[in-house]
C-alpha cells in the first residue's frame, strides 16, 4: 500500500468539496411497476396499531376463541352440516371471505389472525407478546438475536419447498365431501392440523408449519401475488446502510421474521404472513405496508409453485363440476356413496387432472409457443415458469367465481347457525328459523361469466407481458404468447360453458 | 442534515471507512448465524468474510493512528452521509426458506460490494479538487481493490 496519506498537520480538516457527485447506486431491486400508497404513512393510527406488541395477540385471540367453539360444535353440535356452525362458518363464510376478499385485497391477512400456529409459536417463543433476546455467552437456543425454546432444528433441505403443501391440499380436496358436510370430520381435520401446527415449532425453527405444511398456505402464497397489499421496505439504500438487519435477526422490539424472509429484500408476497414483526423491529422505520395494483408480483420461482397454480386451477374447475354442476353422480362419487372402488376411480381422476392433464397440456402448448416464436428461446424452465404466472390471476378469479354462489345461495344458513350454532334449538338472535333463501340465484351465472372474463383479460395481459420479457423482438414475443393465449381462452370457455349452463 | 462524503474531513472519511468495515463484520456474523444449520460452507464463508473485514478495519485503524496520532476516532456512520459506500447484501429474500444460497454466491455478492466501494472511492478521488482528499480517496479505493482481488482469488479456487 503506498504511503499517500500525509501527516495530520498537512491534511485539511474542513469541507473542501468543489464538485458534488451523485451517490453511486448499489443495484437496488427493480422499482415496482405502477402506483403504491404507503398505508402506514397515510394512516398514522394504523402504524401505531401494528407497532404495538400486543397487536397480533389481540387479533388472534377472538379468532382462537371462535375456532375452539367451532371445534366443540363439531363434536357436540348437530351432525347435520347446514345446522352446525363449523360447517357453515368455516367452509362457507370463511372460505368466501378468504378467497374473495382477504386474498385479493389484503394478501395473507388471514395469516395475521390465524389461530393455528398460536400455541406452537407461544411455546417456541416462551412469550405471548414480548420478544426475548438470547443471552450472549449462554447456551440459549437462538435464531439471530432472539431467544427461542424447543429443539430449534433446521427444517430438512429436501422438504424446503411447497411440494408437501401441493399434495396435502390435493389430498384434503379429495376427501372434501366428507368434511364439508360432516361436522365431526371437520373437527378431526382441523384439530389434527392444529396439533401438527403446535408440535412442529417445538422441533423446528420459526414457522415451518406455515412455510411448508399448511395446506391453506400453498394457495394463499400463490394468490397473494395478485393481492393489492404488500409489506416492503421503503428505501433500499437505507437497508444497504443498515448493518443490524434487525428485520431478519430480530431485536428487543420485534422477532426476526418468523417466516424466514429477509424482509428488507422482499420482492413478492408469497411467504409474508403479514405478522408486522419487521415493521416493529426495523430501527429505521423502513418497513411499511403498501397498497398497489392488482397482480403486481409476477415471479414464480420453482416447479413446486407452478404445480400449485395447476392444482388450484384444475380444482376450481373440478369443484365447479362436482358442487355446482347438475350432475349428481359426481357428488355421490365424492361422498363415497357409490362404494370404495368408485371413489378410488374418482380420486385417480381428480388427481390426474392437476398432476398430469393440465401440466401436460401446458407443457405441450409451451413447447409449441417456443417453436412458433422462433428466435433464441430462453431456457425451458425460465420461460415455463414465467408463463405459469398468468394462471395466477386467472385461477384466483375462477375460485371467486366458484365461491360466489356458495355465499349467496347458502347465506341464510349463516344467519340460522348464528342464532343456533350447535343446532340445539337455540334462537339467540331470532334468526334460527328464517327460511332458506338463495339470493340473486338467477344472476349468479352472469356474474360468474363476468368474473371469468375479467380473469381471462388479466391472464391475457399477463401472458403478453411475460412473453415480452422473454423475447425482445416484438414479433417473436407475440408469436410466443399466441398459443398460450389460446390455451387460457380454452380454459375459460370450459368454465363459462359450465357456469352459463 | 446529511453530508456528501466529499464534504467530510479526512479524519471523518477514515472514521467512516473504519465504521463501515466494523459494521460489515456485524452483518456477516448476523448472516452466518442465520444460516447456522444450513450448508456449512455458507456459514464458513460468512465467518471468513467477517474476519476479513476485521483485518480491513485493523489496516484502516492503523492508518488513522499514523495520521492522527491518539486523536479519538470521530463518531460517524453511513447514515450521516448521503451515499452508500460499501454494503453487502444477499440477493434474494427467500434464501432461508428454500435453502437456496450457495457459498460461491456469497463471494460473488461480496465481490460486487467491494467493487462498488472501489468505484465509489475512485470516483470521489477524481471529482474532489483538494489533492490531499483526492489521495485519501485514491488510497481507500486501492484498499478496496485489494479486497476485490482477494475475493477473486477465492472465487478462482472454487471454480
Ligand atoms: S400459513 Fe396456514 S397455519 Fe400459517 S398462519 Fe397462514 S393459514 Fe394459518
Ligand atoms: S432492519 Fe430496517 S433498515 Fe435494516 S435491513 Fe431491515 S428493513 Fe432495512
Ligand atoms: S416479519 Fe415482515 S416480512 Fe416477515 S412475515 Fe412478518 S410482515 Fe412479513
XYZ file of C-alpha atoms and ligand atoms in Angstrom:
684
model
C 0.000 0.000 0.000
C 1.525 3.334 -0.987
C 2.006 5.945 1.675
C -0.194 8.557 0.093
C -1.675 9.762 3.325
C 0.163 12.710 4.760
C 0.754 13.556 8.441
C -2.184 15.112 10.245
C -0.829 18.618 10.172
C -0.837 18.647 6.380
C -4.331 17.386 5.983
C -7.178 19.837 5.692
C -9.951 19.193 8.155
C -12.817 21.290 6.793
C -15.164 20.899 3.867
C -13.128 21.083 0.690
C -15.508 19.969 -1.947
C -15.720 21.802 -5.204
C -17.817 19.386 -7.157
C -20.594 17.239 -5.793
C -21.121 13.829 -7.266
C -24.360 11.901 -7.312
C -24.463 8.988 -4.847
C -23.328 5.790 -6.519
C -26.318 3.480 -6.811
C -25.858 -0.015 -5.408
C -28.152 -2.122 -7.590
C -31.419 -1.567 -5.785
C -34.218 -4.003 -6.594
C -36.145 -3.001 -9.702
C -38.600 -0.226 -8.882
C -42.129 -1.564 -8.513
C -44.386 -1.184 -11.518
C -47.427 1.028 -11.067
C -48.588 3.112 -8.174
C -48.014 2.471 -4.477
C -49.697 4.007 -1.445
C -47.775 3.823 1.801
C -50.571 2.946 4.212
C -48.512 3.399 7.364
C -47.507 6.863 6.297
C -51.020 7.792 5.247
C -52.706 6.394 8.343
C -50.550 7.064 11.420
C -53.114 5.349 13.653
C -52.738 2.163 11.658
C -48.996 2.444 12.072
C -49.386 2.932 15.795
C -51.647 -0.107 15.948
C -49.440 -2.541 14.050
C -46.410 -1.399 16.029
C -47.985 -2.404 19.326
C -46.503 -5.579 20.723
C -49.976 -6.839 21.620
C -51.338 -6.265 18.104
C -51.147 -9.793 16.748
C -52.211 -11.391 20.011
C -55.219 -9.092 20.124
C -56.359 -10.048 16.634
C -55.726 -13.773 17.059
C -57.426 -14.145 20.434
C -61.055 -13.603 19.334
C -60.417 -15.835 16.353
C -58.962 -18.504 18.591
C -61.991 -18.412 20.870
C -64.302 -18.749 17.871
C -62.181 -21.553 16.480
C -62.371 -23.524 19.721
C -66.118 -23.007 19.715
C -66.289 -24.331 16.150
C -64.313 -27.419 17.118
C -66.658 -28.016 20.039
C -69.664 -27.596 17.781
C -68.203 -30.253 15.512
C -68.112 -32.710 18.402
C -71.215 -31.857 20.382
C -73.326 -29.981 17.868
C -75.792 -31.196 15.276
C -74.402 -33.738 12.826
C -76.416 -32.021 10.082
C -73.913 -29.905 8.164
C -76.016 -26.826 7.446
C -77.229 -26.731 11.047
C -73.733 -26.663 12.531
C -71.627 -23.531 12.797
C -68.347 -25.294 11.973
C -69.590 -26.214 8.520
C -71.420 -23.003 7.753
C -68.883 -20.556 9.182
C -65.699 -22.325 8.160
C -66.497 -23.817 4.784
C -68.958 -21.223 3.537
C -68.362 -17.872 5.231
C -64.628 -18.144 5.946
C -63.841 -19.660 2.589
C -65.775 -16.956 0.753
C -64.191 -14.129 2.746
C -60.754 -15.661 2.340
C -60.743 -16.205 -1.389
C -62.962 -13.328 -2.495
C -61.935 -10.515 -0.176
C -58.938 -11.209 2.045
C -56.557 -12.652 -0.538
C -57.317 -10.358 -3.490
C -57.287 -7.188 -1.434
C -55.258 -7.817 1.702
C -52.821 -10.565 0.775
C -52.223 -13.076 3.575
C -54.067 -11.071 6.195
C -55.723 -14.296 7.259
C -52.287 -15.429 8.451
C -52.144 -12.345 10.698
C -55.181 -13.553 12.597
C -54.954 -17.316 12.050
C -55.175 -19.263 15.309
C -53.429 -22.422 14.029
C -49.832 -21.504 14.933
C -50.826 -19.743 18.149
C -49.937 -22.402 20.743
C -46.846 -23.633 18.931
C -45.450 -20.158 18.472
C -46.206 -19.221 22.055
C -44.217 -22.193 23.342
C -41.460 -21.684 20.792
C -41.025 -18.075 21.866
C -41.713 -18.574 25.544
C -43.670 -15.372 25.336
C -47.014 -14.161 24.129
C -46.033 -10.693 23.083
C -42.583 -9.514 24.196
C -39.564 -10.622 22.151
C -36.812 -12.335 24.110
C -33.141 -11.796 23.461
C -30.638 -14.630 23.625
C -28.120 -14.026 26.400
C -24.623 -13.768 24.976
C -22.253 -16.490 26.064
C -25.042 -18.820 27.201
C -26.435 -21.913 25.570
C -29.717 -20.189 24.802
C -31.397 -21.518 21.686
C -31.439 -18.648 19.260
C -32.242 -17.516 15.774
C -30.448 -14.275 15.065
C -30.622 -12.249 18.245
C -33.853 -13.701 19.561
C -34.099 -16.493 22.062
C -36.326 -19.451 21.394
C -37.331 -22.618 23.163
C -37.706 -26.139 21.789
C -35.168 -28.058 19.749
C -34.726 -25.206 17.262
C -33.721 -27.612 14.480
C -33.448 -26.709 10.839
C -36.215 -27.910 8.542
C -34.805 -30.607 6.185
C -33.457 -29.233 2.948
C -35.280 -31.839 0.869
C -38.595 -30.520 2.189
C -37.721 -26.845 1.829
C -40.292 -26.264 -0.904
C -44.055 -26.387 -1.185
C -44.484 -29.881 -2.636
C -45.915 -31.121 0.675
C -48.431 -28.279 0.600
C -49.294 -29.063 -3.002
C -50.109 -32.657 -2.299
C -51.594 -32.215 1.158
C -54.044 -29.729 -0.330
C -54.889 -32.116 -3.130
C -55.361 -34.918 -0.602
C -57.617 -32.756 1.534
C -59.651 -31.797 -1.501
C -60.062 -35.434 -2.473
C -61.898 -36.041 0.771
C -63.610 -32.646 0.791
C -67.123 -34.051 0.570
C -66.555 -35.728 3.930
C -65.586 -32.723 5.970
C -67.615 -30.170 4.008
C -70.790 -31.882 5.129
C -69.874 -33.710 8.346
C -69.130 -31.521 11.393
C -67.256 -34.232 13.271
C -64.931 -34.902 10.347
C -64.290 -31.153 10.076
C -63.319 -31.068 13.732
C -60.989 -34.029 13.290
C -59.292 -32.496 10.230
C -58.915 -29.007 11.702
C -57.985 -30.421 15.109
C -55.280 -32.595 13.559
C -53.877 -29.592 11.706
C -53.711 -27.536 14.894
C -51.920 -30.400 16.681
C -49.296 -30.566 13.922
C -49.012 -26.762 13.923
C -48.374 -26.920 17.669
C -45.826 -29.734 17.672
C -43.645 -28.650 14.753
C -42.460 -25.342 16.278
C -41.198 -27.279 19.274
C -38.898 -29.215 16.992
C -38.069 -26.816 14.178
C -37.240 -23.127 13.914
C -39.731 -20.450 13.084
C -42.976 -21.069 11.225
C -42.173 -24.291 9.405
C -45.793 -25.387 9.522
C -46.843 -22.237 7.683
C -43.991 -22.269 5.198
C -44.000 -25.929 4.253
C -47.000 -27.864 5.570
C -50.191 -25.842 5.982
C -52.484 -26.882 3.125
C -54.073 -23.434 3.071
C -50.701 -21.738 2.862
C -49.932 -23.012 -0.629
C -52.747 -21.198 -2.313
C -52.519 -18.174 -0.024
C -48.913 -17.920 -1.096
C -49.729 -18.271 -4.775
C -52.697 -15.933 -4.899
C -51.204 -13.325 -2.572
C -49.018 -12.491 -5.570
C -52.101 -10.931 -7.115
C -53.121 -9.130 -3.946
C -53.391 -5.365 -3.658
C -51.446 -5.175 -0.383
C -47.746 -5.715 0.226
C -45.218 -5.384 3.031
C -41.992 -3.918 1.681
C -39.013 -1.822 2.638
C -39.398 1.828 1.779
C -35.913 2.805 0.739
C -33.414 0.173 -0.320
C -30.486 2.494 0.310
C -31.446 2.684 3.967
C -31.322 -1.110 4.111
C -27.906 -1.116 2.486
C -26.607 1.210 5.171
C -28.265 -0.778 7.936
C -25.928 -3.482 9.145
C -28.047 -4.646 12.072
C -30.553 -6.313 9.731
C -32.967 -6.384 12.642
C -35.882 -7.294 10.381
C -34.060 -10.580 9.816
C -32.265 -11.254 13.081
C -34.745 -9.590 15.426
C -34.105 -7.325 18.392
C -35.813 -6.328 21.606
C -38.597 -4.611 19.656
C -39.527 -7.437 17.312
C -38.862 -11.050 16.441
C -36.775 -11.750 13.374
C -39.127 -12.569 10.513
C -40.948 -15.700 11.724
C -41.464 -16.762 8.124
C -37.723 -16.683 7.458
C -37.981 -13.959 4.869
C -35.337 -11.294 4.637
C -37.963 -8.528 4.742
C -35.710 -5.744 3.545
C -35.206 -7.534 0.268
C -38.720 -8.866 -0.232
C -39.957 -8.593 -3.806
C -43.066 -10.738 -3.656
C -45.811 -11.537 -1.199
C -45.723 -15.317 -1.233
C -44.181 -16.061 2.136
C -45.079 -12.958 4.085
C -47.668 -13.702 6.746
C -48.237 -10.007 7.486
C -47.252 -10.506 11.117
C -45.803 -6.979 11.281
C -42.710 -8.048 13.234
C -40.416 -6.375 10.709
C -42.387 -3.143 10.989
C -41.726 -3.262 14.725
C -38.110 -4.384 14.644
C -36.758 -2.095 11.924
C -34.785 0.602 13.757
C -35.001 2.915 10.754
C -38.753 2.820 10.291
C -38.114 1.472 6.829
C -40.680 -1.327 6.602
C -44.195 -0.486 5.609
C -47.480 -1.765 4.265
C -48.440 -0.528 0.817
C -51.418 -0.634 -1.469
C -50.629 -1.483 -5.079
C -52.282 -2.504 -8.346
C -53.842 -5.945 -8.631
C -51.494 -8.698 -9.849
C -48.197 -6.926 -9.226
C -45.893 -9.826 -8.294
C -45.093 -11.939 -11.312
C -42.266 -14.254 -10.320
C -42.953 -17.968 -9.990
C -39.745 -19.467 -8.654
C -39.998 -23.234 -8.986
C -41.959 -26.173 -10.324
C -43.495 -26.683 -6.882
C -45.102 -23.245 -7.166
C -46.058 -23.890 -10.783
C -47.808 -27.081 -9.743
C -49.702 -25.147 -7.127
C -51.068 -22.998 -9.940
C -52.046 -26.094 -11.948
C -53.636 -27.722 -8.911
C -55.648 -24.667 -7.974
C -56.954 -24.006 -11.466
C -57.831 -27.668 -12.006
C -59.594 -27.921 -8.666
C -61.602 -24.773 -9.330
C -62.900 -26.489 -12.452
C -63.376 -29.873 -10.782
C -65.193 -28.353 -7.798
C -67.419 -26.352 -10.102
C -68.392 -29.598 -11.790
C -68.842 -31.546 -8.548
C -70.543 -28.986 -6.340
C -72.176 -26.533 -8.741
C -72.859 -28.728 -11.751
C -76.108 -30.501 -12.486
C -74.539 -33.987 -12.335
C -75.460 -35.581 -9.021
C -73.264 -38.561 -9.800
C -70.105 -36.563 -9.112
C -71.354 -35.564 -5.699
C -72.204 -39.180 -4.966
C -68.757 -40.278 -6.106
C -67.034 -37.670 -3.955
C -69.147 -38.748 -0.998
C -68.208 -42.412 -1.459
C -71.892 -43.193 -1.887
C -71.138 -45.402 -4.885
C -68.683 -47.582 -2.993
C -64.965 -47.562 -2.333
C -63.800 -48.754 -5.794
C -65.797 -45.996 -7.472
C -64.328 -43.469 -5.019
C -60.814 -44.641 -5.835
C -61.521 -44.157 -9.545
C -62.878 -40.703 -8.753
C -59.760 -39.889 -6.722
C -57.447 -41.031 -9.510
C -59.373 -38.911 -11.993
C -59.304 -35.923 -9.638
C -55.529 -36.217 -9.138
C -54.732 -36.844 -12.759
C -56.235 -33.529 -13.895
C -53.834 -31.219 -11.992
C -50.902 -33.619 -11.861
C -50.927 -34.981 -15.409
C -53.511 -33.462 -17.756
C -53.156 -29.726 -17.141
C -49.344 -29.658 -16.698
C -49.049 -31.965 -19.718
C -51.233 -29.761 -21.889
C -49.474 -26.676 -20.622
C -46.067 -28.171 -21.441
C -47.188 -29.058 -24.961
C -48.562 -25.556 -25.546
C -45.381 -24.070 -24.113
C -43.308 -26.220 -26.459
C -45.447 -25.097 -29.406
C -45.067 -21.474 -28.274
C -41.284 -21.752 -28.300
C -41.247 -23.353 -31.722
C -43.749 -20.868 -33.108
C -41.829 -17.886 -31.746
C -38.551 -18.915 -33.332
C -35.526 -16.842 -32.386
C -33.353 -17.644 -29.412
C -35.613 -19.012 -26.680
C -34.670 -18.621 -23.042
C -34.008 -21.837 -21.088
C -37.075 -24.078 -20.859
C -37.517 -23.734 -17.104
C -37.306 -19.960 -17.179
C -39.911 -19.499 -19.886
C -42.126 -22.256 -18.461
C -42.262 -20.637 -15.031
C -42.779 -17.197 -16.477
C -45.748 -18.392 -18.485
C -47.314 -20.135 -15.492
C -47.790 -16.748 -13.871
C -50.889 -15.763 -15.927
C -52.633 -18.745 -14.314
C -52.431 -16.855 -11.001
C -54.956 -14.084 -11.700
C -56.991 -16.496 -13.817
C -57.110 -19.129 -11.069
C -57.962 -16.587 -8.403
C -60.891 -15.236 -10.424
C -62.023 -18.811 -11.121
C -62.096 -19.531 -7.388
C -64.025 -16.339 -6.701
C -66.499 -17.331 -9.415
C -66.850 -20.758 -7.802
C -67.257 -19.339 -4.292
C -69.833 -16.641 -5.007
C -72.835 -18.961 -5.234
C -71.743 -20.628 -2.004
C -72.364 -17.464 -0.070
C -75.365 -16.129 -1.972
C -77.196 -19.413 -2.199
C -76.329 -20.654 1.274
C -76.069 -17.295 3.023
C -79.260 -17.852 5.010
C -77.576 -20.742 6.831
C -75.130 -18.214 8.260
C -77.955 -16.338 9.957
C -79.550 -19.586 11.104
C -76.411 -21.007 12.694
C -75.529 -17.647 14.191
C -78.640 -17.987 16.331
C -78.232 -21.702 16.861
C -74.523 -22.523 16.450
C -74.719 -26.084 17.760
C -78.065 -26.942 16.177
C -79.525 -27.471 19.654
C -82.689 -25.474 19.064
C -81.391 -22.120 20.405
C -82.571 -18.865 18.871
C -80.101 -16.296 20.164
C -80.750 -13.579 17.578
C -84.180 -14.696 16.377
C -82.792 -15.851 13.061
C -82.709 -19.605 13.711
C -85.878 -20.289 11.789
C -85.600 -17.998 8.831
C -86.341 -19.905 5.654
C -83.540 -20.911 3.327
C -83.496 -18.105 0.771
C -80.977 -18.195 -2.045
C -80.046 -14.671 -3.090
C -79.553 -13.493 -6.654
C -79.573 -17.110 -7.831
C -80.610 -16.076 -11.358
C -77.808 -13.571 -11.585
C -75.109 -15.958 -10.483
C -74.243 -17.412 -13.909
C -73.912 -13.936 -15.366
C -71.711 -12.736 -12.518
C -69.591 -15.870 -12.801
C -69.155 -15.388 -16.533
C -68.167 -11.744 -15.974
C -65.639 -12.816 -13.352
C -64.151 -15.364 -15.728
C -63.984 -12.723 -18.455
C -62.054 -10.449 -16.087
C -59.796 -13.380 -15.213
C -59.163 -14.026 -18.892
C -58.419 -10.367 -19.595
C -55.886 -10.294 -16.736
C -54.359 -13.598 -17.835
C -54.012 -12.471 -21.447
C -52.461 -9.182 -20.405
C -50.010 -11.068 -18.217
C -49.286 -13.587 -20.978
C -48.239 -10.931 -23.477
C -46.307 -9.009 -20.837
C -44.384 -12.067 -19.697
C -43.697 -13.015 -23.313
C -42.331 -9.514 -23.832
C -39.835 -10.150 -21.032
C -38.700 -13.372 -22.680
C -38.346 -12.063 -26.241
C -37.047 -8.605 -27.007
C -38.262 -8.918 -30.589
C -41.943 -7.849 -30.637
C -42.927 -10.274 -33.393
C -41.327 -13.222 -31.621
C -42.907 -12.301 -28.327
C -46.398 -12.108 -29.881
C -45.888 -15.426 -31.644
C -44.698 -16.934 -28.376
C -47.714 -15.610 -26.467
C -50.351 -16.570 -29.049
C -50.609 -20.341 -28.352
C -50.562 -19.616 -24.626
C -53.356 -17.091 -25.059
C -55.412 -19.675 -26.958
C -54.800 -22.191 -24.163
C -56.004 -19.729 -21.492
C -59.036 -18.831 -23.590
C -59.860 -22.526 -23.973
C -59.790 -22.979 -20.201
C -62.065 -20.000 -19.678
C -64.513 -21.311 -22.290
C -64.778 -24.528 -20.260
C -65.627 -22.542 -17.120
C -68.066 -20.319 -18.965
C -69.863 -23.298 -20.517
C -70.230 -24.771 -17.084
C -71.447 -21.637 -15.359
C -73.690 -20.482 -18.190
C -75.455 -23.829 -18.138
C -28.549 17.144 7.859
C -26.738 14.527 5.792
C -23.475 15.427 4.111
C -22.000 14.448 0.827
C -18.988 12.267 1.589
C -16.714 14.765 -0.130
C -17.741 17.352 2.415
C -16.157 15.317 5.201
C -12.725 15.968 6.597
C -10.064 13.283 6.016
C -10.370 12.332 9.656
C -14.095 11.813 9.227
C -13.615 9.929 5.981
C -11.245 7.471 7.612
C -13.531 7.181 10.615
C -16.398 6.391 8.278
C -14.347 3.784 6.417
C -13.421 2.153 9.746
C -17.035 2.223 10.839
C -18.183 0.581 7.622
C -15.683 -2.271 7.957
C -16.763 -2.751 11.564
C -20.442 -2.800 10.673
C -19.880 -5.163 7.767
C -18.319 -7.623 10.208
C -21.501 -7.436 12.221
C -23.679 -8.034 9.161
C -21.609 -11.041 8.065
C -21.806 -12.522 11.551
C -25.573 -11.990 11.582
C -25.901 -13.758 8.257
C -23.640 -16.593 9.405
C -25.804 -17.090 12.481
C -28.999 -17.063 10.462
C -27.648 -19.778 8.176
C -26.435 -21.914 11.089
C -27.623 -25.467 10.388
C -27.803 -24.823 6.641
C -24.948 -25.515 4.244
C -21.857 -25.485 6.456
C -19.823 -23.880 3.727
C -22.209 -20.931 3.587
C -21.733 -20.327 7.304
C -17.959 -20.622 6.956
C -17.879 -18.145 4.070
C -19.782 -15.554 6.069
C -17.449 -16.047 9.021
C -14.422 -15.818 6.770
C -15.671 -12.576 5.248
C -16.356 -11.162 8.676
C -12.785 -11.973 9.681
C -11.504 -10.370 6.512
C -13.450 -7.215 7.285
C -11.854 -7.118 10.717
C -8.449 -7.196 9.026
C -9.526 -4.302 6.821
C -10.647 -2.473 9.912
C -7.260 -3.054 11.530
C -5.450 -1.684 8.461
C -7.617 1.417 8.440
C -7.286 1.909 12.188
C -3.535 1.825 11.819
C -3.741 4.431 9.089
C -5.809 6.542 11.382
C -3.223 6.323 14.156
C -0.412 7.029 11.706
C -2.199 10.109 10.508
C -3.861 11.494 13.546
C -1.922 10.028 16.429
C -4.017 9.426 19.514
C -6.934 11.505 18.285
C -10.291 9.994 19.076
C -11.975 8.413 16.066
C -14.946 10.669 15.277
C -18.329 9.048 15.590
C -19.714 8.950 12.118
C -21.915 6.394 10.422
C -23.203 5.794 6.916
C -26.447 7.397 7.968
C -24.596 10.713 8.358
C -23.744 10.773 4.672
C -25.888 10.710 1.571
C -24.111 7.956 -0.258
C -23.960 4.229 0.206
C -20.255 3.398 0.253
C -19.881 -0.318 0.765
C -22.678 -2.701 1.516
C -23.002 -6.421 1.287
C -26.487 -7.703 0.714
C -27.892 -11.097 -0.099
C -29.696 -11.226 -3.395
C -32.931 -12.987 -2.535
C -35.276 -12.593 0.406
C -36.223 -16.278 0.364
C -32.830 -17.996 0.702
C -33.616 -19.122 4.232
C -36.969 -20.534 3.184
C -35.697 -22.549 0.240
C -32.131 -23.140 1.402
C -31.008 -21.743 -1.915
C -27.907 -19.743 -1.007
C -24.698 -21.221 -2.411
C -21.305 -20.442 -0.942
C -19.991 -19.278 -4.305
C -22.805 -16.752 -4.493
C -21.649 -15.225 -1.219
C -18.228 -14.498 -2.686
C -19.848 -13.078 -5.806
C -22.035 -10.756 -3.750
C -19.099 -9.749 -1.549
C -17.049 -9.088 -4.658
C -19.788 -6.899 -6.067
C -19.856 -4.915 -2.817
C -16.070 -4.429 -2.821
C -16.057 -3.406 -6.461
C -18.758 -0.871 -5.883
C -16.815 0.541 -2.939
C -13.681 0.688 -5.097
C -15.581 2.533 -7.818
C -17.115 4.858 -5.293
C -13.788 5.945 -3.770
C -12.193 6.167 -7.196
C -14.965 8.450 -8.474
C -14.640 10.552 -5.357
C -10.858 10.824 -5.800
C -11.327 12.039 -9.351
C -14.039 14.522 -8.543
C -12.634 16.204 -5.461
C -10.247 19.047 -6.210
C -8.351 19.079 -2.952
C -5.280 16.974 -3.604
C -4.970 15.579 -0.075
C -8.546 14.400 -0.100
C -8.068 13.010 -3.551
C -5.073 10.987 -2.327
C -7.016 9.684 0.609
C -9.884 8.554 -1.601
C -7.410 7.031 -4.012
C -5.797 5.046 -1.246
C -9.139 3.852 0.025
C -10.034 2.766 -3.494
C -6.772 0.825 -3.712
C -7.551 -0.835 -0.449
C -10.980 -1.872 -1.741
C -9.335 -3.096 -4.907
C -7.058 -5.328 -2.897
C -10.133 -6.736 -1.141
C -11.691 -7.432 -4.535
C -8.550 -9.225 -5.652
C -8.611 -11.347 -2.537
C -12.199 -12.420 -3.224
C -11.455 -13.001 -6.888
C -8.669 -15.366 -5.869
C -11.080 -17.176 -3.574
C -13.593 -17.462 -6.383
C -10.974 -18.920 -8.692
C -10.281 -21.591 -6.080
C -13.950 -22.568 -6.101
C -14.269 -22.711 -9.890
S -49.964 -20.497 6.764
Fe -51.740 -21.687 7.435
S -51.428 -22.054 9.600
Fe -49.979 -20.493 8.991
S -50.974 -18.618 9.543
Fe -51.446 -18.999 7.384
S -53.333 -20.166 7.344
Fe -52.583 -20.196 9.427
S -33.874 -3.512 9.746
Fe -34.926 -1.994 8.503
S -33.357 -0.756 7.542
Fe -32.385 -2.605 8.363
S -32.359 -4.025 6.642
Fe -34.223 -4.439 7.762
S -35.793 -3.150 6.823
Fe -33.803 -2.403 6.128
S -41.766 -10.143 9.591
Fe -42.430 -8.831 7.939
S -41.827 -9.919 6.093
Fe -41.809 -11.400 7.759
S -43.841 -12.304 7.696
Fe -43.895 -10.668 9.162
S -44.650 -8.914 7.989
Fe -43.954 -10.431 6.526
